XYZ file of C-alpha atoms in Angstrom:
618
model
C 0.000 0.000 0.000
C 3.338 2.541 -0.661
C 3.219 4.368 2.683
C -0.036 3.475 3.471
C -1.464 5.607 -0.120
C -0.671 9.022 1.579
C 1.858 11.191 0.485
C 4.684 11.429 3.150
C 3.636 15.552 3.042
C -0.004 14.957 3.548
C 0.951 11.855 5.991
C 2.741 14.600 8.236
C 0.386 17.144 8.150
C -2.383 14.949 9.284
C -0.073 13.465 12.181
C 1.022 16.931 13.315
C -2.704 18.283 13.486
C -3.712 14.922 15.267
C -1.274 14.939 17.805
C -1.708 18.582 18.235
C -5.460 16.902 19.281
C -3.810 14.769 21.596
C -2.310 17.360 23.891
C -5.705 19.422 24.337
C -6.253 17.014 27.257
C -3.332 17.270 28.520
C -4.606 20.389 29.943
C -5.230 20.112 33.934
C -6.262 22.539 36.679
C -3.292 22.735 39.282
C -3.758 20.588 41.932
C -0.399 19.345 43.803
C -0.078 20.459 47.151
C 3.901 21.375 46.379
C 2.529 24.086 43.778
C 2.637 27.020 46.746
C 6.719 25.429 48.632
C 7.800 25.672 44.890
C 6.595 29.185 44.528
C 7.834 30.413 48.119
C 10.998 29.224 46.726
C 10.880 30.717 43.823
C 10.440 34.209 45.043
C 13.250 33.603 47.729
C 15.807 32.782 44.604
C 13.780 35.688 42.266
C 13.701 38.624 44.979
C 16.541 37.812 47.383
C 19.250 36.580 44.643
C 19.699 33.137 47.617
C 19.383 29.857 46.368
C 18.230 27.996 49.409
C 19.805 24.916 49.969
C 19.096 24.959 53.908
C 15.627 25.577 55.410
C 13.778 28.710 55.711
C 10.410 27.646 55.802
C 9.577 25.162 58.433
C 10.421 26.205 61.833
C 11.147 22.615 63.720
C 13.837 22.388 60.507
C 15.363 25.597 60.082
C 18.985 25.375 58.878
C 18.552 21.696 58.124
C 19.921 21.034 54.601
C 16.778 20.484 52.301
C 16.472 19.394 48.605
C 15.471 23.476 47.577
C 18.959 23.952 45.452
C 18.780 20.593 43.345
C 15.288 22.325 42.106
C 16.226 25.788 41.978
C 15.872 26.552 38.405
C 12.029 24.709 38.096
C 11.150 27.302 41.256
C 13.069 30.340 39.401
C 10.722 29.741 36.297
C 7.585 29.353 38.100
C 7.531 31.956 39.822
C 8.423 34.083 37.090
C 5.672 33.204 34.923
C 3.635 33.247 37.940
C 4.414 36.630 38.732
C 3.550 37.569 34.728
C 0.466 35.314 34.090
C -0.747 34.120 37.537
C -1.872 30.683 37.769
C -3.310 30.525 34.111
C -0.318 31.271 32.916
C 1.489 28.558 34.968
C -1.488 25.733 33.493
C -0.309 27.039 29.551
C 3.136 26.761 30.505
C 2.615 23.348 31.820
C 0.451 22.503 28.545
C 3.358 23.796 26.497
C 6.120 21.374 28.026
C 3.863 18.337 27.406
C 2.793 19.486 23.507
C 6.962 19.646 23.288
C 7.268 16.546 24.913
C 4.455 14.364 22.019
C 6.268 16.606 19.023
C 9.735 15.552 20.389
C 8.553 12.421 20.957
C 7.140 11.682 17.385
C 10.572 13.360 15.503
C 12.214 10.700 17.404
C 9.798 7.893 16.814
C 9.614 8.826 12.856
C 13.784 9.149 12.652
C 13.249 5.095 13.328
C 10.851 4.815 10.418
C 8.009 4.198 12.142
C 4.970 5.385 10.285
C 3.291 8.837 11.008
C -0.312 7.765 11.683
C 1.073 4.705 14.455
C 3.539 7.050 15.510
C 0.902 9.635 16.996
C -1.555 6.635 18.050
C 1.245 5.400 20.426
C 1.569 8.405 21.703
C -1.985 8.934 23.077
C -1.939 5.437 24.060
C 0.100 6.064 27.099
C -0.598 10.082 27.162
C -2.864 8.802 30.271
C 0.415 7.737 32.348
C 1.922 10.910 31.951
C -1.504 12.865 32.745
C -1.540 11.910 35.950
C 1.861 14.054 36.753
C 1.317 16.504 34.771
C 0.798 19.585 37.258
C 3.871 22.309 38.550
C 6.586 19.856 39.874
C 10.229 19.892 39.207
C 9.675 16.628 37.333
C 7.739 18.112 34.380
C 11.092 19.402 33.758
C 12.341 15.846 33.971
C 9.830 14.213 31.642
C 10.944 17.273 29.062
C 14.321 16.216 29.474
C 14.198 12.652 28.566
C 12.188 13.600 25.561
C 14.951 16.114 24.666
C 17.263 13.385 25.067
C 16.072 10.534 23.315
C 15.641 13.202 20.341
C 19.038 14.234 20.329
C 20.228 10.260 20.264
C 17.741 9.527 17.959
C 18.753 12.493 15.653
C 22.390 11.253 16.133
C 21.997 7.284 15.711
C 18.664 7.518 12.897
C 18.844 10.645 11.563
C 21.264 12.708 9.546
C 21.682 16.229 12.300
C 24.813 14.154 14.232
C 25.863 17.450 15.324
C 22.538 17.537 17.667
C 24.553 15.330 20.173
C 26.574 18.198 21.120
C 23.560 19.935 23.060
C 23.793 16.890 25.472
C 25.844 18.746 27.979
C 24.386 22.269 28.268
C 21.024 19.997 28.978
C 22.824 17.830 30.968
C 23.800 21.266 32.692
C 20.077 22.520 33.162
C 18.617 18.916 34.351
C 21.402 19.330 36.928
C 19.785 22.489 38.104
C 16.272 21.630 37.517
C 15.812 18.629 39.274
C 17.802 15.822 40.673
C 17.045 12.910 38.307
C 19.535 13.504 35.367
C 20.778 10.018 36.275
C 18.659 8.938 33.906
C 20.102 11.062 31.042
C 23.355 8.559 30.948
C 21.291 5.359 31.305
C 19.661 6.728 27.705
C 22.804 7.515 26.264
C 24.534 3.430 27.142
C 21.251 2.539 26.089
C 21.502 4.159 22.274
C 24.990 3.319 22.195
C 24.774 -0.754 23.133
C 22.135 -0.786 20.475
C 24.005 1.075 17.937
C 26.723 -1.519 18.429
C 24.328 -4.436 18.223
C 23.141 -3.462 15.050
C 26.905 -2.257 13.633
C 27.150 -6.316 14.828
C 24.230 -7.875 13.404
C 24.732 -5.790 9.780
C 28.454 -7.077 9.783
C 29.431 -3.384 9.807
C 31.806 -3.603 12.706
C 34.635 -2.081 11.506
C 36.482 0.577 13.049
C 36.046 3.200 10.700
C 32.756 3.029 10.766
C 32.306 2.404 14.744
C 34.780 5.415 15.638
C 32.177 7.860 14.616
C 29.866 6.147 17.068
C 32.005 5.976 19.613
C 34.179 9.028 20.176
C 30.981 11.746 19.734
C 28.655 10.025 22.332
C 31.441 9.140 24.782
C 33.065 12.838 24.648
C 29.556 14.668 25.204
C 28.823 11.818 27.794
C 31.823 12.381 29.726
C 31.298 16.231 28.956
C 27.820 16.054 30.814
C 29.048 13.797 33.428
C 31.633 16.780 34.319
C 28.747 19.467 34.404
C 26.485 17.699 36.334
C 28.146 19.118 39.007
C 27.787 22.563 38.494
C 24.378 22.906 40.651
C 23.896 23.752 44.873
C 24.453 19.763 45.534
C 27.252 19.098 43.325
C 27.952 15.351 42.214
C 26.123 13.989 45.416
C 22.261 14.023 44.020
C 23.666 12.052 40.812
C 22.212 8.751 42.209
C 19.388 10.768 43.910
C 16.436 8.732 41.413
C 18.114 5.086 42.914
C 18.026 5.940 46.432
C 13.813 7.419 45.621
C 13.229 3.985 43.777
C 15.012 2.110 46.765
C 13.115 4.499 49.483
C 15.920 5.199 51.231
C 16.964 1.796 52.688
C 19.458 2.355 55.412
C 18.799 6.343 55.832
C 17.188 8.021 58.558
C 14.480 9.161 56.146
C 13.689 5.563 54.601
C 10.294 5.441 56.904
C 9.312 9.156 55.746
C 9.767 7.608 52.225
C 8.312 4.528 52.508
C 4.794 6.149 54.227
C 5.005 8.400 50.797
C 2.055 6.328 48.431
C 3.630 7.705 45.148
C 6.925 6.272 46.176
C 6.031 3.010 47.243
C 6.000 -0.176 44.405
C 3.378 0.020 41.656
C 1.529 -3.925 43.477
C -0.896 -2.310 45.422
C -1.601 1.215 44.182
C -4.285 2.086 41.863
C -1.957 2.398 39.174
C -1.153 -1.317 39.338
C -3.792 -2.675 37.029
C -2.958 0.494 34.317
C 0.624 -0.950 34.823
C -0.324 -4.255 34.464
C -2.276 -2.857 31.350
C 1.043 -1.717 29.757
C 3.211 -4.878 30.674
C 0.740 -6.507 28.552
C 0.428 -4.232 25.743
C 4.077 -3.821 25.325
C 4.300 -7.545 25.606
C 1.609 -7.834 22.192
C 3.863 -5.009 20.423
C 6.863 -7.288 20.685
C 5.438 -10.077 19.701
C 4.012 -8.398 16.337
C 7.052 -6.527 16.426
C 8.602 -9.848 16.096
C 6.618 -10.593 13.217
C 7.378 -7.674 11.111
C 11.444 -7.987 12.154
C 11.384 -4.593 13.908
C 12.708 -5.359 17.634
C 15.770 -3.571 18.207
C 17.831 -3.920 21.270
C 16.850 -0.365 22.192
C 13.468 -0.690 22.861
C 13.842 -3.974 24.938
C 16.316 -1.635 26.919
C 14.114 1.141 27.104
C 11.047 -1.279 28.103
C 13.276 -2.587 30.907
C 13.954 0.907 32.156
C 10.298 1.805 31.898
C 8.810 -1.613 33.850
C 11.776 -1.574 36.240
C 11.234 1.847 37.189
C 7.413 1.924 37.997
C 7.856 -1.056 39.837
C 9.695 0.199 42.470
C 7.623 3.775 42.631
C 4.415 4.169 41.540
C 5.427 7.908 40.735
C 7.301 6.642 37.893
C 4.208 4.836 36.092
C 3.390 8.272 34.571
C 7.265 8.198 32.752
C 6.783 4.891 30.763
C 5.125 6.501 27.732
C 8.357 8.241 27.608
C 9.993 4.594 27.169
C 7.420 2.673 25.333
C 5.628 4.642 22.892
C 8.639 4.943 20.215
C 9.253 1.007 20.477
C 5.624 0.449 20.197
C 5.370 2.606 17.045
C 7.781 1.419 15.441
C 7.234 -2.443 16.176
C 3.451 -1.660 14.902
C 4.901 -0.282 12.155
C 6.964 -3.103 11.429
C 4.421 -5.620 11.729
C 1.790 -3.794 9.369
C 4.106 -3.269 6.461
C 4.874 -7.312 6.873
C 1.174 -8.120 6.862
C 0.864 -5.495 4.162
C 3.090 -7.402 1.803
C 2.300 -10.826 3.118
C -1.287 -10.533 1.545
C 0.392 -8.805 -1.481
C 2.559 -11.685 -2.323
C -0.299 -14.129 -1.447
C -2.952 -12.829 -3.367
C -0.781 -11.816 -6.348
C -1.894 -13.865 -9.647
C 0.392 -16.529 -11.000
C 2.496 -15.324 -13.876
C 1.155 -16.865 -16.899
C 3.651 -19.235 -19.130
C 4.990 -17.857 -21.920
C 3.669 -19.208 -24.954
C 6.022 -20.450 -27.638
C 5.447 -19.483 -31.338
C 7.486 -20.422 -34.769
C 10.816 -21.120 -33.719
C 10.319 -21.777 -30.509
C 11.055 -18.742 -28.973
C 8.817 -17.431 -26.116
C 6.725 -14.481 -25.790
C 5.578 -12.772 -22.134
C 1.807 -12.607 -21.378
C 1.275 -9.025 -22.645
C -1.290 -8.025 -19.799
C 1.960 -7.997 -17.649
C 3.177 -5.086 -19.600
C 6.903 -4.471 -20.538
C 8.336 -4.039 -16.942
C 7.041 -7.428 -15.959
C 5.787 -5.075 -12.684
C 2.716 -7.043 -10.406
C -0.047 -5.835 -10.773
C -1.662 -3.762 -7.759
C -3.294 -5.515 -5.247
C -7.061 -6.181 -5.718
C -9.598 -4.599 -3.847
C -10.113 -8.287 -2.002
C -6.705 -7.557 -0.509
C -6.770 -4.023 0.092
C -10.101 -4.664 2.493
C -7.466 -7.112 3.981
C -4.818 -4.542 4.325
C -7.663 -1.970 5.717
C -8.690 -4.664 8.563
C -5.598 -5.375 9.778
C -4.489 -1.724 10.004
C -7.819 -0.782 11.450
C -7.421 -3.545 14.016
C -4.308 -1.836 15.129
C -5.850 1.467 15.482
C -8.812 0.864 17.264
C -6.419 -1.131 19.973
C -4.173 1.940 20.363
C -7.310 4.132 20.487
C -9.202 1.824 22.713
C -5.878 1.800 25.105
C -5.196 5.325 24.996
C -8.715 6.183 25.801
C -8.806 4.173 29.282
C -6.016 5.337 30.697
C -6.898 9.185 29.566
C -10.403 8.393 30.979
C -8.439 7.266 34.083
C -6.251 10.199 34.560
C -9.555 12.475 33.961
C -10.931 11.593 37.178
C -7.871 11.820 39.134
C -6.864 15.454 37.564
C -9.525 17.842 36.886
C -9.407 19.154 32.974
C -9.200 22.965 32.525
C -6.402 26.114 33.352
C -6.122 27.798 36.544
C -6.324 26.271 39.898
C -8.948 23.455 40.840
C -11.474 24.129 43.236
C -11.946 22.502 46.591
C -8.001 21.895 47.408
C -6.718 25.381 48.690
C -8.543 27.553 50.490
C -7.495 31.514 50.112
C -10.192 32.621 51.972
C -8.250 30.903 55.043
C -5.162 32.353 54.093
C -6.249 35.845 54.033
C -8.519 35.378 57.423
C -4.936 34.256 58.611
C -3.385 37.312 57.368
C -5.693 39.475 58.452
C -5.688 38.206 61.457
C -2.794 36.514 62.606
C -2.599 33.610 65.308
C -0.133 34.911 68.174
C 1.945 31.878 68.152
C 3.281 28.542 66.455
C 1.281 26.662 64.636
C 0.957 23.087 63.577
C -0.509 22.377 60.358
C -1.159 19.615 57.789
C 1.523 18.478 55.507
C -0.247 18.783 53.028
C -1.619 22.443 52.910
C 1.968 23.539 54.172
C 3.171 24.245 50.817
C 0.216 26.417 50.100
C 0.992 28.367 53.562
C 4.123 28.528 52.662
C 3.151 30.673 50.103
C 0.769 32.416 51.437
C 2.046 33.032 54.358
C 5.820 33.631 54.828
C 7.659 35.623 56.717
C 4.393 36.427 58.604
C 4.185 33.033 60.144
C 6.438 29.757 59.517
C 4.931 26.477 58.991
C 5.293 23.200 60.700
C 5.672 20.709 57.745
C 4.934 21.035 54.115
C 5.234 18.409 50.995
C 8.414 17.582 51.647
C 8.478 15.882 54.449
C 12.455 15.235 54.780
C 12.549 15.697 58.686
C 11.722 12.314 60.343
C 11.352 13.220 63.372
C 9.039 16.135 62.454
C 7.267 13.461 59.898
C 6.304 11.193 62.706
C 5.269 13.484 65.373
C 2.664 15.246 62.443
C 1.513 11.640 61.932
C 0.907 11.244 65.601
C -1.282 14.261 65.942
C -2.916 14.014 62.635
C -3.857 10.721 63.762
C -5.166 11.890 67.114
C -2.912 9.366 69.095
C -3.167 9.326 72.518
C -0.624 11.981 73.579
C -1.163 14.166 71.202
C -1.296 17.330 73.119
C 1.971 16.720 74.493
C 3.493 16.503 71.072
C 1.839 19.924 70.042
C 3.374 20.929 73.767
C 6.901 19.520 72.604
C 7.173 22.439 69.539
C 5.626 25.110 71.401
C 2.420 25.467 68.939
C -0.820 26.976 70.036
C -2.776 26.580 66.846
C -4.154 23.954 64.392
C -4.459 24.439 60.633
C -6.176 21.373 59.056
C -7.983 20.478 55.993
C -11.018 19.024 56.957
C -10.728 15.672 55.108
C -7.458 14.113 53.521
C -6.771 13.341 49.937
C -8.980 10.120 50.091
C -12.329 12.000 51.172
C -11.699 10.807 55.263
C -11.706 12.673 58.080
C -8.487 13.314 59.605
C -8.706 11.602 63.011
C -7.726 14.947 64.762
C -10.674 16.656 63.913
C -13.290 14.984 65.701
C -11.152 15.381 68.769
C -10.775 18.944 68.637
C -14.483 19.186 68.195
C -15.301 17.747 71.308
C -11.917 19.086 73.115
C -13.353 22.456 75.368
C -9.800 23.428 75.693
C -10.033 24.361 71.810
C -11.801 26.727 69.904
C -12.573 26.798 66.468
C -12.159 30.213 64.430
C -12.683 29.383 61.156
C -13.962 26.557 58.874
C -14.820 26.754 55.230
C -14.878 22.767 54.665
C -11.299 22.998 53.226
C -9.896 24.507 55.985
C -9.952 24.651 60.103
C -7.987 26.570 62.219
C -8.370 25.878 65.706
C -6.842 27.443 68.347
C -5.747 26.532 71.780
C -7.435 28.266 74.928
C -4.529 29.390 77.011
C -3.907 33.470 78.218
C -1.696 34.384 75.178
C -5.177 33.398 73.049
C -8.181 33.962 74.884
C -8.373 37.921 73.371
C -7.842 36.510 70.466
C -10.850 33.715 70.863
C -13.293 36.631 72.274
C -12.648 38.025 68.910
C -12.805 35.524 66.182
C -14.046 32.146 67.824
C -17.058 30.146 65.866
C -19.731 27.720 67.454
C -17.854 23.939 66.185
C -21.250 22.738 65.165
C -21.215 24.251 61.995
C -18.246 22.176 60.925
C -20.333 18.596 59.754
C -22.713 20.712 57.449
C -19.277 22.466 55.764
C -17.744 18.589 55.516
C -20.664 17.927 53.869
C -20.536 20.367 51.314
C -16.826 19.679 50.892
C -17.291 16.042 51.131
C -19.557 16.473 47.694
C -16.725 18.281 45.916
C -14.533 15.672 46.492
C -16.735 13.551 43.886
C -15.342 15.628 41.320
C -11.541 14.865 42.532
C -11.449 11.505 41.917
C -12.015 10.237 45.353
C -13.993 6.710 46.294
C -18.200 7.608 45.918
C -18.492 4.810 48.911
C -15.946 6.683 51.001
C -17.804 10.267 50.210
C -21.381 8.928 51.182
C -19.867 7.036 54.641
C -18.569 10.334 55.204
C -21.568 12.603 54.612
C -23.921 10.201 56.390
C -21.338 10.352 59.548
C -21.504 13.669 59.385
C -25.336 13.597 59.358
C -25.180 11.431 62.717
C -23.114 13.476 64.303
C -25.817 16.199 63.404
C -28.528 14.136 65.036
C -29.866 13.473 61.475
C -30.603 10.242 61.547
C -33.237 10.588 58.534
C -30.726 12.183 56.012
C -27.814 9.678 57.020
C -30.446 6.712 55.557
C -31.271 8.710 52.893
C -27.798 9.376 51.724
C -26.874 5.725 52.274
C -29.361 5.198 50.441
C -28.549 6.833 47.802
C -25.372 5.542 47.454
C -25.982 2.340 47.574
C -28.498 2.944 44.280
C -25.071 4.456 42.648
C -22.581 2.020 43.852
C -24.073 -0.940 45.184
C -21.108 -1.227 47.715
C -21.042 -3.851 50.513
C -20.300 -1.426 52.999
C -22.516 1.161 52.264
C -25.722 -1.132 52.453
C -24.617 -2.739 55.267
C -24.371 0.494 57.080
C -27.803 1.678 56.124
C -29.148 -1.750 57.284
C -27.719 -0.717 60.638
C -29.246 2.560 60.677
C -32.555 0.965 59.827
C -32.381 -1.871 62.140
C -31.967 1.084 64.883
């Protein structure tokens, strides 16, 4: 079917505009808790000219090294375009990084000759994965970066721009600075250049004049970028910072901080473990065409090894292997469609008729083969062949792609800006406004947002990055609402309480129902995303006269907020336990059944009707 009928102009243009299709999803509101420490960062490096390498926000920590100067350039950026576009601008320049990641992706992918149309189908098939991550972290930088990279290798090893592989250590040089995973960088490079060899092996081309322009470039920028690596706040001592993540920090003092982290824990388990499993056995399929149509190259088992290995031992890195499998998969696909292709060509192609012999003897060819002796095109018969198997393909990649996207859409809201029901300003300014005399403790995961909001005026307790183990464990205790907790908030001198009302998975923190029965406590404000109590004690009672609340009023906000979390992604059984608690605890007996009720209708979980047969039994 010569290229699939298309002419390799048209063939591009359509890719380009469809994969320009497949990044309009890729859109999300900003929702990572790390959004605000990133930005107080930011404006320290920005306004102060200080790269902060010790810490400045969290007041148990101060002067403790932290991880701020391996990420100092991501911060720098953000907050500029912060400062310029607020946080729409932030979303677009988010969006931007992940269309350059898909068009980088797809040079790369059609340098290996994989075929336009498959090239931009594997892409979307695993643009879920990288969905999921795809909000104002250092490691957007990261993902950019190994698409930069396998471009430039590709460029060098497939394409004819060999001079590309010179920008490998100026990136090398920004990845440094950007965020501490350029590790991976080299493992890309020995991964290209093992292949390269392979295939210098396989073709009998290994000869030294033509290996010595393999080697010498690749090793020479290599070792370049291995030198310059250096040149960031760390030095050469976060190189193997992505093994120790993946190993969770087995024999450190923060190897329990990491290992309570759920993004950093293995893949077996999560809820990314059946998408993973997914993958495994896609990529699994795509070798075995792959194997069909001859086009398994050493690289992509490498690159598949990297990808699988990876996720397995941290469920953050799940949303990377698109990065690793989407070229091999394209061109594999590729591979195994042109075979088919020709297969049924050769198959269905009519037998050449005998010549027939005239005076003399001497043969004539069968005139309806024409002059060049050229087959025939294929008959329609074959080309509905062709059109099946291709279409097969297709709807499989779009089928694929479309789960996981669908996946990642409830677990990221879709749209620019900041999503709703995460952050509340409205605390932030009351806390402004009004400040707490005193230390607070707070929830890790809003203290990245106070961070931002609220430094110098007041320092936090703990925020997102959670490198302090004994801090770590002590917020665990009181979020938790161990026995002893008090004496913990006693330990750090802290007089105040800044919670969200429920956690990421739609419960209620443990502490909360204590403090709303604790009289030595009083509540001054609750929104549903936020509370702030604060302890009665002489340095606070003025300030309780002032701005204390009645407590009752919190169950009918957690109600409200409990509703929002729907839209977040969070468990519908867990959201309707926790609204008809909340009822209860509002002496509402009627509206807990009801809303029991109701989700049992929706879900049909267990646990939800055997609840409401309690409440009825009662």
């Amino acid at each position: 079917m010569g290229r699939w009928e298309l002419s390799p102009g048209r063939q591009n243009l359509i890719a380009f505009v469809l994969l320009f299709l497949v990044t309009v999803p890729m859109l999300t509101k900003i929702f990572t808790s790390d959004f605000g420490t990133h930005l107080a960062i930011g404006r320290e490096i920005v306004q102060n000219r200080h790269i902060p390498t010790r810490e400045l926000w969290n007041y148990p920590s101060l002067g403790m090294e932290n991880g701020s100067g391996g990420e100092w350039g991501f911060a720098a950026v953000l907050y500029l375009v912060h400062s310029a576009a607020g946080e729409y601008g932030v979303s677009f320049m988010i969006w931007a990084i992940v269309v350059a990641i898909f068009f980088l992706l797809y040079h790369a992918t059609i340098l290996r000759g994989a075929h336009p149309l498959l090239t931009v189908l594997a892409v979307f098939a695993f643009s879920g994965f990288l969905r999921i991550r795809i909000q104002p972290r250092p490691e957007i930088f990261t993902y950019l970066f190994i698409a930069m990279t396998i471009c430039l290798l590709s460029e060098y090893y497939f394409g004819t721009r060999k001079k590309a592989i010179w920008l490998f250590p100026p990136l090398i040089l920004l990845w440094a600075n950007c965020h501490p995973t350029y590790l991976m960088a080299f493992g890309l490079c020995g991964a290209f250049f093992v292949d390269a060899l392979a295939r210098a092996a396989w073709g009998g081309e290994f000869r030294w004049e033509k290996l010595r322009g393999w080697v010498f470039p690749p090793v020479i920028t290599g070792l370049l970028g291995l030198a310059l690596c250096g040149l960031n706040p760390h030095g050469y001592g976060w190189l193997l910072a992505p093994l120790h993540m993946i190993s969770r920090g087995h024999g450190t003092e923060a190897s329990s901080i990491l290992m309570s982290i759920s993004e950093l824990t293995p893949v077996i388990g999560t809820g990314m473990y059946a998408y993973y499993k997914a993958a495994v056995a896609f990529a699994a399929v795509s070798l075995v065409l792959g194997l069909f149509g001859r086009r398994v190259y050493l690289l992509d088992i490498l690159l598949f090894i990297i990808a699988f290995k990876g996720a397995w031992g941290s469920a953050r890195a799940v949303s990377m292997m698109g990065l690793f499998l989407s070229s091999g998969a394209a061109v594999q696909l590729t591979g195994f469609v042109s075979r088919i292709n020709a297969w049924l060509e050769t198959r269905n192609a009519p037998e050449p008729r005998q010549a027939s012999r005239g005076k003399g003897g001497r043969g004539k060819p069968a005139k309806e083969h024409g002059a060049s002796g050229v087959t025939p095109p294929a008959g329609t018969g074959v080309r509905w062949k062709q059109a099946a198997v291709l279409g097969s393909i297709v709807s499989a990649l779009i089928l694929f792609g479309g789960t996981t996207l669908g996946f990642s859409m409830r677990q990221l809201e879709y749209g620019i800006g900041m999503t709703e029901h995460k952050f509340s300003f409205r605390a932030a300014e009351f806390l402004r406004k009004n400040p707490v005399p005193g230390k607070m403790i707070n929830f890790f995961d809003i203290g990245g947002f106070l961070d931002w909001q609220l430094y110098p005026q007041a320092l936090t307790f703990i925020d997102g990055r959670t490198y302090n183990r004994e801090v770590f464990e002590d917020h665990q205790k009181i979020m938790g609402g161990w026995p002893g907790w008090e004496r913990i908030v006693d330990k750090y001198g802290a007089n105040h309480i800044i919670l969200k009302s429920m956690d990421s998975s739609g419960s209620i923190l443990p502490i909360v129902p204590a403090l709303m029965s604790h009289p030595g406590w009083g509540l001054v404000f609750s929104d549903g995303l936020f509370l702030v109590f604060v302890r009665d004690e002489p340095g606070t009672r003025d300030y309780l006269r002032r701005h204390g609340i009645d407590k009752g009023g919190i169950p009918a906000h957690i109600i409200l907020e409990a509703r929002h979390y729907r839209y977040l992604g969070v468990s519908p059984a867990q959201t309707y336990s926790t609204i008809a608690n909340m009822y209860l605890v509002m002496g509402r007996r009627d509206n807990a059944i009801e809303v029991l009720r109701e989700g049992v209708d929706e879900t049909g979980h267990p646990f939800l009707r055997n609840r409401l047969m309690q409440l009825m039994r009662k």
